mmCIF file of N, CA and C in Angstrom:
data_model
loop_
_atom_site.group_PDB
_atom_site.id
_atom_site.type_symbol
_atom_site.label_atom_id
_atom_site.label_comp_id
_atom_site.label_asym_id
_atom_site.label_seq_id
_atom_site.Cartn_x
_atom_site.Cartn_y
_atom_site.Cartn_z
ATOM 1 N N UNK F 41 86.803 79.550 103.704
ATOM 2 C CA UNK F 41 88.203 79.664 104.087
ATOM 3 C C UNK F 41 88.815 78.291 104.341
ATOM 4 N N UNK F 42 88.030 77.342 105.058
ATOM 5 C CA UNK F 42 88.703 76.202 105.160
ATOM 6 C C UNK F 42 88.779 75.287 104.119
ATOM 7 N N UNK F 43 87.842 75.437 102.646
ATOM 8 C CA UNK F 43 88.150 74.584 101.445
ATOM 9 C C UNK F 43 90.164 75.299 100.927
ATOM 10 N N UNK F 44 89.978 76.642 101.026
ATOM 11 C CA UNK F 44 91.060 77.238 100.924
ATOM 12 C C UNK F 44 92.753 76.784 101.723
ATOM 13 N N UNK F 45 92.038 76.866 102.592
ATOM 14 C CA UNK F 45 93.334 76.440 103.373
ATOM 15 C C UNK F 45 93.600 75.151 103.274
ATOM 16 N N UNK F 46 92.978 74.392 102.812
ATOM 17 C CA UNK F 46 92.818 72.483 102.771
ATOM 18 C C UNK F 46 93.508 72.456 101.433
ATOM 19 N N UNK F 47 93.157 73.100 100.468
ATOM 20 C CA UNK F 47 93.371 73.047 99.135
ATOM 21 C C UNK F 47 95.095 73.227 99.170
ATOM 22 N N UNK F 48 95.387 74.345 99.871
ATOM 23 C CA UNK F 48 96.827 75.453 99.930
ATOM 24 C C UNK F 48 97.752 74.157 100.746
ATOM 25 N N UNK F 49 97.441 73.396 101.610
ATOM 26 C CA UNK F 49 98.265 72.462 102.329
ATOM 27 C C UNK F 49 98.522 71.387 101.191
ATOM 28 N N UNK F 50 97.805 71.049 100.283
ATOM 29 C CA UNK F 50 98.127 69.841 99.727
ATOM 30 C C UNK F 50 98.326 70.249 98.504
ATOM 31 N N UNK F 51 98.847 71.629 97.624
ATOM 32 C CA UNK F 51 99.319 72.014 96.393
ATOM 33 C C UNK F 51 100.842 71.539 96.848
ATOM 34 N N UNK F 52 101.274 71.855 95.629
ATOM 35 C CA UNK F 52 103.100 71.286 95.014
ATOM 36 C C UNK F 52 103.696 72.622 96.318
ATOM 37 N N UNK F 53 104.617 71.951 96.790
ATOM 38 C CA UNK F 53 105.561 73.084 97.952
ATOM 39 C C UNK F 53 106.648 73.671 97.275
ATOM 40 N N UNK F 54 106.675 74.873 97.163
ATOM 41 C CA UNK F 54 107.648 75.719 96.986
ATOM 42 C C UNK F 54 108.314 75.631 98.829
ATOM 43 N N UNK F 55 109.244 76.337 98.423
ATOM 44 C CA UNK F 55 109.681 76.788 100.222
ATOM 45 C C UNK F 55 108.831 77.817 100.266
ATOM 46 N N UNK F 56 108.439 78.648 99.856
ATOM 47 C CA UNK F 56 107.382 79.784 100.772
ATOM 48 C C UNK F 56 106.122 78.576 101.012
ATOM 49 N N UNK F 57 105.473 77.736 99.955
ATOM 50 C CA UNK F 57 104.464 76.894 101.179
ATOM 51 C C UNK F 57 104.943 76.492 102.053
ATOM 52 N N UNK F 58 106.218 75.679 101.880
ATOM 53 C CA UNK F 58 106.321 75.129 103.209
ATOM 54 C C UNK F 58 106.599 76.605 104.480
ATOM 55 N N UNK F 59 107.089 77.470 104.311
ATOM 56 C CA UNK F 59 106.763 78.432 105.083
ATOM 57 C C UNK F 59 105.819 79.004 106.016
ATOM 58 N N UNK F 60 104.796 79.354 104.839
ATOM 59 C CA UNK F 60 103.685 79.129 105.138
ATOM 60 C C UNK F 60 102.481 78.001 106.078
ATOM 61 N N UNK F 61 103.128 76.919 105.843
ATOM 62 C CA UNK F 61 102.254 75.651 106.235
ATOM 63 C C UNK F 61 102.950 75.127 107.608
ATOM 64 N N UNK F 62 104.507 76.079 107.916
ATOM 65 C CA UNK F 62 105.016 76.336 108.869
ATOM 66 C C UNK F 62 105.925 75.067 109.650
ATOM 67 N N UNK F 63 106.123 74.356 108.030
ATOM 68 C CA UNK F 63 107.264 73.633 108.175
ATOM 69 C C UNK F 63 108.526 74.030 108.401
ATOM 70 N N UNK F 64 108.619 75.133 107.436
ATOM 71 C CA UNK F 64 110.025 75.882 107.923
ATOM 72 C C UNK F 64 109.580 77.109 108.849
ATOM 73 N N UNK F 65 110.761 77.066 109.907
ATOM 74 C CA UNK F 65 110.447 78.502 110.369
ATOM 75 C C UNK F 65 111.034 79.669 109.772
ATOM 76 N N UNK F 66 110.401 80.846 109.945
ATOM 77 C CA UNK F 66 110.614 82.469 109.760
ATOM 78 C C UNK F 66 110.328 83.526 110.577
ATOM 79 N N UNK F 67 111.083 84.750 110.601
ATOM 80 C CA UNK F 67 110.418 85.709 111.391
ATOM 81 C C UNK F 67 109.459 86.161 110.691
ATOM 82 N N UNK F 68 108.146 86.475 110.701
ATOM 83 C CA UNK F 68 107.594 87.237 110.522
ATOM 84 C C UNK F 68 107.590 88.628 111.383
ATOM 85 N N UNK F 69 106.933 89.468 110.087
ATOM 86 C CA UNK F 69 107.356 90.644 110.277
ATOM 87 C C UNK F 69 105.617 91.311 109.970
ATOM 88 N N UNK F 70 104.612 90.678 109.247
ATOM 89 C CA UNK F 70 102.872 90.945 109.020
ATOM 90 C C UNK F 70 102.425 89.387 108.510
ATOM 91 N N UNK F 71 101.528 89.685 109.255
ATOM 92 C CA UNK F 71 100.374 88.816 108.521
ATOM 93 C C UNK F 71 98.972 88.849 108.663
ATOM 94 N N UNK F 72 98.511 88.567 107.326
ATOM 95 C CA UNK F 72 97.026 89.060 107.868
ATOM 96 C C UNK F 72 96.014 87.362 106.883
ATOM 97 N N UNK F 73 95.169 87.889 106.280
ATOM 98 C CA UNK F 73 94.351 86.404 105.762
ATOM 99 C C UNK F 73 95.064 86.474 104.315
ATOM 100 N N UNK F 74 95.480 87.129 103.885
ATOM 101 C CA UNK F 74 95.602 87.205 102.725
ATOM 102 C C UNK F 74 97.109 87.398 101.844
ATOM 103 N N UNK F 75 98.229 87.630 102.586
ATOM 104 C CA UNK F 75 99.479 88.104 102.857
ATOM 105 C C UNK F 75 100.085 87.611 104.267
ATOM 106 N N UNK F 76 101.315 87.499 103.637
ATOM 107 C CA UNK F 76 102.701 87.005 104.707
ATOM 108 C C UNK F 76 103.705 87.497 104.681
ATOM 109 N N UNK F 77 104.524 88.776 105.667
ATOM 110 C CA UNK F 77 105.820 89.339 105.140
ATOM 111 C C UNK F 77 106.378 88.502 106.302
ATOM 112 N N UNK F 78 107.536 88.565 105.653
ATOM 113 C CA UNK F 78 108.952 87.496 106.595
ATOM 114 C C UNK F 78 110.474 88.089 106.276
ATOM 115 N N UNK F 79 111.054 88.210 107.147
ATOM 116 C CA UNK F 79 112.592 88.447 107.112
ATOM 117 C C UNK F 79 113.203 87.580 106.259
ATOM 118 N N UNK F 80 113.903 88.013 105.008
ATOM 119 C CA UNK F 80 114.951 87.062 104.124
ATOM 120 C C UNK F 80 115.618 86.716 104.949
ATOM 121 N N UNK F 81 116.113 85.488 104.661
ATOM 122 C CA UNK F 81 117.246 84.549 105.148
ATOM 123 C C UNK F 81 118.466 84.929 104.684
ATOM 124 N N UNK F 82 118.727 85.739 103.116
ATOM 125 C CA UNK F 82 120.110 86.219 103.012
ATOM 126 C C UNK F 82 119.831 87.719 102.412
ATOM 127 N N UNK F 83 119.520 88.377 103.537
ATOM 128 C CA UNK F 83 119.145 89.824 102.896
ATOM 129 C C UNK F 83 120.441 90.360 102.506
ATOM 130 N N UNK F 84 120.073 91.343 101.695
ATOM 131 C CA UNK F 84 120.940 92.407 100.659
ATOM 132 C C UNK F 84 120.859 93.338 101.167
ATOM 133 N N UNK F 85 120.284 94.163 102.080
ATOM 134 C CA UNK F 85 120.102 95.279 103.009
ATOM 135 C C UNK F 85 119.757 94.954 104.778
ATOM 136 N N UNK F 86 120.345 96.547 105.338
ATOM 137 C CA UNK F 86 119.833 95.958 106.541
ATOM 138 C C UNK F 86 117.962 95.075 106.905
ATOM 139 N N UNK F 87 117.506 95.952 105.867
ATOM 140 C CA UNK F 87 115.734 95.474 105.991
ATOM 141 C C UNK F 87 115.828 95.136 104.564
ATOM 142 N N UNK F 88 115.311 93.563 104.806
ATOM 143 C CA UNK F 88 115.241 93.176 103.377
ATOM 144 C C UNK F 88 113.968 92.178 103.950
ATOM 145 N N UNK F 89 112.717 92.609 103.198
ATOM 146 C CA UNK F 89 111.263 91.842 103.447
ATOM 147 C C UNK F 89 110.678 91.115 102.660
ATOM 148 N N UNK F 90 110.642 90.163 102.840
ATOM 149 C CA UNK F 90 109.615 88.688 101.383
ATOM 150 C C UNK F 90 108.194 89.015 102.215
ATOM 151 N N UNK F 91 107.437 89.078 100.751
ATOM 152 C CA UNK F 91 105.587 89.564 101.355
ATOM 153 C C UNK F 91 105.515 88.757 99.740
ATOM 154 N N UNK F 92 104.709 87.450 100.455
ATOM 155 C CA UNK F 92 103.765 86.952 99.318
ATOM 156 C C UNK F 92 102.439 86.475 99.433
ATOM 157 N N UNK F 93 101.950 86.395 98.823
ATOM 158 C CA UNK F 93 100.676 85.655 98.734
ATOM 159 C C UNK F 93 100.369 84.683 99.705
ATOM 160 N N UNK F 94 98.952 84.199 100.496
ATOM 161 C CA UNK F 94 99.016 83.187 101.216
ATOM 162 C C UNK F 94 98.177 82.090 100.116
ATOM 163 N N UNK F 95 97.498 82.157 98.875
ATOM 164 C CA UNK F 95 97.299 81.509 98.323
ATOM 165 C C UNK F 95 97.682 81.567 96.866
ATOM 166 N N UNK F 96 98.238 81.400 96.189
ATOM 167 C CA UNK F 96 99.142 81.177 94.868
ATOM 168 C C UNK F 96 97.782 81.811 93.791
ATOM 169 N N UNK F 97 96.712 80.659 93.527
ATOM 170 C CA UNK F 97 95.764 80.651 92.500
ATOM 171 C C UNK F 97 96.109 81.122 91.524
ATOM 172 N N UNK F 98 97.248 79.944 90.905
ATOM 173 C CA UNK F 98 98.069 80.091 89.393
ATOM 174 C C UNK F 98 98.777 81.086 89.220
ATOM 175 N N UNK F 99 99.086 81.857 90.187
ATOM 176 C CA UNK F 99 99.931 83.116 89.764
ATOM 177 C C UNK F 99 101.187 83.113 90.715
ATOM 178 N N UNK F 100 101.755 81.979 90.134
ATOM 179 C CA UNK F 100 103.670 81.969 90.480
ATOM 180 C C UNK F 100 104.349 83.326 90.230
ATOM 181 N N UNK F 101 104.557 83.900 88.596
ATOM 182 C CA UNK F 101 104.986 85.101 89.025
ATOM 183 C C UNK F 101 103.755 85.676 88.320
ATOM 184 N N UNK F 102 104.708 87.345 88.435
ATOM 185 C CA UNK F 102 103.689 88.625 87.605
ATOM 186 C C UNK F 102 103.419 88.468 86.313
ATOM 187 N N UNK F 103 103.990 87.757 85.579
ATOM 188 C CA UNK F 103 103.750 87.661 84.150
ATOM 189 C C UNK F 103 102.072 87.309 84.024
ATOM 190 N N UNK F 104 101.708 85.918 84.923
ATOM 191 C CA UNK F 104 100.581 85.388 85.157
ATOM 192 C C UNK F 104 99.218 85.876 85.490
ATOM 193 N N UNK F 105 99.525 87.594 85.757
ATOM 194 C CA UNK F 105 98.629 87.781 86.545
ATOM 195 C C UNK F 105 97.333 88.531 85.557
ATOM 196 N N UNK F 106 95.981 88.687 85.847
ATOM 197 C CA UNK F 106 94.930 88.929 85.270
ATOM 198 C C UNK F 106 94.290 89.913 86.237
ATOM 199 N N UNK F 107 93.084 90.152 85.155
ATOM 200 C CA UNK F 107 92.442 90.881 86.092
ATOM 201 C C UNK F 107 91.831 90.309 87.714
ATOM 202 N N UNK F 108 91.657 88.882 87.642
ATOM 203 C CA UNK F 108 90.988 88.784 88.647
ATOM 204 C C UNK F 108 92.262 88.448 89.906
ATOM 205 N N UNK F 109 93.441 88.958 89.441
ATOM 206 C CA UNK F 109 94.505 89.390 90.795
ATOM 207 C C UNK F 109 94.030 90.740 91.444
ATOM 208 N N UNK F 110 93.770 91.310 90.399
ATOM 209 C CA UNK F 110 94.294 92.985 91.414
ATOM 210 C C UNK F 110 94.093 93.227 92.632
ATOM 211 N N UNK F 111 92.893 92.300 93.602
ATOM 212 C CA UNK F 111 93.095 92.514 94.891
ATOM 213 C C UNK F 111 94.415 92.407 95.066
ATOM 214 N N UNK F 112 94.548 90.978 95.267
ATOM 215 C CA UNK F 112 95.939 90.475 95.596
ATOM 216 C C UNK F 112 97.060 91.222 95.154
ATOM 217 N N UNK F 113 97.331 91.869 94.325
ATOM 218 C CA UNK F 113 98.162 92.350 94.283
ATOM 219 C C UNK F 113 98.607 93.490 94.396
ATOM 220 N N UNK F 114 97.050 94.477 94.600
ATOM 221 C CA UNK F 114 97.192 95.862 95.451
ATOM 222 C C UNK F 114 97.627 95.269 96.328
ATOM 223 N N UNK F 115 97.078 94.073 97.512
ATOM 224 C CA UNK F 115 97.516 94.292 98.818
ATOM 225 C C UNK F 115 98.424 93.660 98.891
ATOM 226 N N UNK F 116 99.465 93.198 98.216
ATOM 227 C CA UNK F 116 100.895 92.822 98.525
ATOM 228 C C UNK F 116 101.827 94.644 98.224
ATOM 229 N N UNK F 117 101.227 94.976 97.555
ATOM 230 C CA UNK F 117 101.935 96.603 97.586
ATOM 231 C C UNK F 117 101.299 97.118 99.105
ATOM 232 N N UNK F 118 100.653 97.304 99.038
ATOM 233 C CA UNK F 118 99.629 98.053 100.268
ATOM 234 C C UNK F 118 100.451 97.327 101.502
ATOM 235 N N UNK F 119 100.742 96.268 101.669
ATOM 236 C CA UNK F 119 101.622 95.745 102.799
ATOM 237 C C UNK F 119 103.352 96.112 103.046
ATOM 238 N N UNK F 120 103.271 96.215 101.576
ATOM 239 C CA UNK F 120 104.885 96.871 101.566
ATOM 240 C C UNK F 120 104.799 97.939 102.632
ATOM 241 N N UNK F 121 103.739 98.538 101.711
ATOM 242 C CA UNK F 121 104.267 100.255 102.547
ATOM 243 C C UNK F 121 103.868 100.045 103.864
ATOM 244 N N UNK F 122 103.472 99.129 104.521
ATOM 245 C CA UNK F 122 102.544 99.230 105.852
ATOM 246 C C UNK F 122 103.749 99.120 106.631
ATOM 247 N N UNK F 123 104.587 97.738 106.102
ATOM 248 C CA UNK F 123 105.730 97.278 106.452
ATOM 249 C C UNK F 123 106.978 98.578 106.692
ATOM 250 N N UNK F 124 107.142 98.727 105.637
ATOM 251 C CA UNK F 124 107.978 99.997 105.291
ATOM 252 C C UNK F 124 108.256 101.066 106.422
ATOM 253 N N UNK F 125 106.829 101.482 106.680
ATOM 254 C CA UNK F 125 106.121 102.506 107.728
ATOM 255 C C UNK F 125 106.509 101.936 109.300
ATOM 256 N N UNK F 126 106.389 100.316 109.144
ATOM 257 C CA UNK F 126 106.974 100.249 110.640
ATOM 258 C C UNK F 126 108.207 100.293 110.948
ATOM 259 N N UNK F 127 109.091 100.247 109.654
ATOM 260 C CA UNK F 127 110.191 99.819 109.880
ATOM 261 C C UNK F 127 111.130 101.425 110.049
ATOM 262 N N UNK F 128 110.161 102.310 109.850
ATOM 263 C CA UNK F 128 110.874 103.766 110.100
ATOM 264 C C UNK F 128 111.628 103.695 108.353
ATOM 265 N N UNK F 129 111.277 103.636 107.686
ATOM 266 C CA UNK F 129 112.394 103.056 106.411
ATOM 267 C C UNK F 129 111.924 104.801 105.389
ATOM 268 N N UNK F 130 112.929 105.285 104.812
ATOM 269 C CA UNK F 130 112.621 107.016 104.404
ATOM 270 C C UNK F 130 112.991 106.403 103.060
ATOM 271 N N UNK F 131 113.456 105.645 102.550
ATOM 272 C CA UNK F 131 113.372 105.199 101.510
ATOM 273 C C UNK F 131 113.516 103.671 101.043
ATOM 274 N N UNK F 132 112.870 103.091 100.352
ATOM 275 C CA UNK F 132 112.935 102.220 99.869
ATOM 276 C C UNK F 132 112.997 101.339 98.493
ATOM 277 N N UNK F 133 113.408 100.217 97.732
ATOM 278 C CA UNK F 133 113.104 99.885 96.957
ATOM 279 C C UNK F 133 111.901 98.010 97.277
ATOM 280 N N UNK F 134 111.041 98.212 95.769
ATOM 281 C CA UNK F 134 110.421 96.913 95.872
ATOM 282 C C UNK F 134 110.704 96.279 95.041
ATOM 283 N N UNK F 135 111.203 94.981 94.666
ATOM 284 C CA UNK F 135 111.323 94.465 93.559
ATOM 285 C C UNK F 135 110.581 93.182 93.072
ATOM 286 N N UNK F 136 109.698 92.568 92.083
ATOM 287 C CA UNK F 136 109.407 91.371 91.390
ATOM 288 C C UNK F 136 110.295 91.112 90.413
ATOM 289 N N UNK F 137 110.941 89.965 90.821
ATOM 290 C CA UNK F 137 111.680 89.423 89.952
ATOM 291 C C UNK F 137 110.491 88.285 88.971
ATOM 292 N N UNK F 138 110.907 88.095 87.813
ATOM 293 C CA UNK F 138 109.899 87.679 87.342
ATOM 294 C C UNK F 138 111.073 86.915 85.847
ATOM 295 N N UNK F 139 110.234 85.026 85.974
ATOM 296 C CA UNK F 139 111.029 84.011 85.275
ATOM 297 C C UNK F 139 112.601 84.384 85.657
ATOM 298 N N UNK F 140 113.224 82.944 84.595
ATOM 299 C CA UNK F 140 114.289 82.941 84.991
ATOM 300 C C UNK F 140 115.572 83.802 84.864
ATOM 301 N N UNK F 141 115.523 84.805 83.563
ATOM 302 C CA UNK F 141 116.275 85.756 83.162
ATOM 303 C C UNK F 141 115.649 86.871 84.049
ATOM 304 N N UNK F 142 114.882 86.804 84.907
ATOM 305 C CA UNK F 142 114.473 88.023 85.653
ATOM 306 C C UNK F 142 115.089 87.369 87.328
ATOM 307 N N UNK F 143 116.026 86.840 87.674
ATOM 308 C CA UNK F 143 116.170 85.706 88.559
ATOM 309 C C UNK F 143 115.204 85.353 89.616
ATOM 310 N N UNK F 144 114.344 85.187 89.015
ATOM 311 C CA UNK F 144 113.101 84.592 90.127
ATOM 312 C C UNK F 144 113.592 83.384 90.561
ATOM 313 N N UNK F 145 113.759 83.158 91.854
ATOM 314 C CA UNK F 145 114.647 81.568 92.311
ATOM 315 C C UNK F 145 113.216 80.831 93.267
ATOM 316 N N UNK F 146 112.219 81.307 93.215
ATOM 317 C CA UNK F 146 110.921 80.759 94.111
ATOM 318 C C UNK F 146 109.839 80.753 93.065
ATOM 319 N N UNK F 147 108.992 79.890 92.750
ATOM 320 C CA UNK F 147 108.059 79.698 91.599
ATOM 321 C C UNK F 147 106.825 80.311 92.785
ATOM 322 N N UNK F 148 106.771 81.256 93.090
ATOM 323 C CA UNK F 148 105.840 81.403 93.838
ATOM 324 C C UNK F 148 105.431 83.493 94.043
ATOM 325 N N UNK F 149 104.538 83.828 93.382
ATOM 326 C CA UNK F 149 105.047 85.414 93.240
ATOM 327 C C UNK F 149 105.520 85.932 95.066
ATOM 328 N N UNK F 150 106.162 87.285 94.791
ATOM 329 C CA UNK F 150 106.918 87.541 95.915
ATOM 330 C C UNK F 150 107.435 88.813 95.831
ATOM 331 N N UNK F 151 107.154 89.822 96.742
ATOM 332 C CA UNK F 151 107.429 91.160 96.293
ATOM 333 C C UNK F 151 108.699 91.477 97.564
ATOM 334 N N UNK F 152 109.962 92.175 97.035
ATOM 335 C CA UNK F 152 110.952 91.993 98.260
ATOM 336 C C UNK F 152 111.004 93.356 98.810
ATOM 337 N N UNK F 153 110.933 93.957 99.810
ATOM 338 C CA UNK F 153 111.208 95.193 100.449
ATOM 339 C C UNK F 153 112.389 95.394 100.705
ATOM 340 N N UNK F 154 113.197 96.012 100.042
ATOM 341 C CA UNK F 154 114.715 96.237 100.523
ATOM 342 C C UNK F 154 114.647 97.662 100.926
ATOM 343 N N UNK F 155 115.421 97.953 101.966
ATOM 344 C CA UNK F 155 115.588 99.635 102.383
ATOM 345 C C UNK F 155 117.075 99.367 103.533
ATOM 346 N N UNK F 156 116.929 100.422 104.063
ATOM 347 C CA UNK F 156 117.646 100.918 105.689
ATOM 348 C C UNK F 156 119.201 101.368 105.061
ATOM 349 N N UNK F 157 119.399 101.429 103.557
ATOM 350 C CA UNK F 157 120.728 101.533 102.725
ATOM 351 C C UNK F 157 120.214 102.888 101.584
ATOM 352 N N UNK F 158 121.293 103.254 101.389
ATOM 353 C CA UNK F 158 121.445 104.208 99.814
ATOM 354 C C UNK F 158 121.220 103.383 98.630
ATOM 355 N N UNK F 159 119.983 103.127 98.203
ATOM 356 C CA UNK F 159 119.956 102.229 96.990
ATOM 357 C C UNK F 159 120.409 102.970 96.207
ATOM 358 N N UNK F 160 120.957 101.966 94.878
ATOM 359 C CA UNK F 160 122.103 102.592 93.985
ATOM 360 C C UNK F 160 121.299 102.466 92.241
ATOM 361 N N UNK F 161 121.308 103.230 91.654
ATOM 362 C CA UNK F 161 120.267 103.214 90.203
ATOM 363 C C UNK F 161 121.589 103.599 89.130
ATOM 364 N N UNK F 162 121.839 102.610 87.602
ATOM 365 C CA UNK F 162 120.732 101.274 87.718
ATOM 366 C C UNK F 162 120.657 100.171 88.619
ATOM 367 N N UNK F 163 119.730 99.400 88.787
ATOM 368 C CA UNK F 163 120.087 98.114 89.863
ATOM 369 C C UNK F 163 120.548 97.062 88.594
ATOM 370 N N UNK F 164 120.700 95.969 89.528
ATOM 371 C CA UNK F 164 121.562 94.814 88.416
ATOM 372 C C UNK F 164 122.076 95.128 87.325
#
């Protein structure tokens, strides 16, 4: 864990590292070894949740991802709903935005929890 965490301090900073590395502050909302959910700074709903990765390992977005994600990326779903569940939330949407025509604005993957509203279909 500590080659890990040594490694994760001195990769290229997105703002979620620096987040993470707790240069910038955030509310958090979970965290565990492996995952970080945090309150958006300009949410789109009353509950709007950023849950990403605490270590990247080449997989900025979903396009990137392989088999040897699927932990990681069950448990960024698996945290949604954990999240979700505390938040009393009866419905919700999750979204990966993914590259730039998908407006991914953080090179860093990132799954968003939006709820506490009537989401509206289609989106964008």
């Amino acid at each position: 864990m500590i080659s890990r965490s040594f490694r994760y301090l001195f990769s290229k900073g997105t703002i979620f590292d620096k987040i993470l590395s707790k240069q910038i502050p955030s509310k958090a909302v979970f965290e565990d070894d492996d995952v970080y959910a945090f309150e958006d700074i300009q949410p789109q709903a009353p509950v709007h949740i950023l849950i990403i990765p605490k270590f990247k390992d080449n997989l900025s977005g979903i396009s990137q991802a392989e088999e040897k994600n699927v932990k990681i990326l069950g448990r960024l779903l698996l945290t949604a709903s954990r999240v979700a569940k505390e938040k009393n939330l009866s419905g919700y949407r999750l979204v990966i935005n993914e590259g730039k025509d998908g407006c991914q604005s953080v090179d860093h993957l990132h799954v968003h929890l939006i709820g506490g509203r009537q989401m509206n279909w289609p989106p964008g």
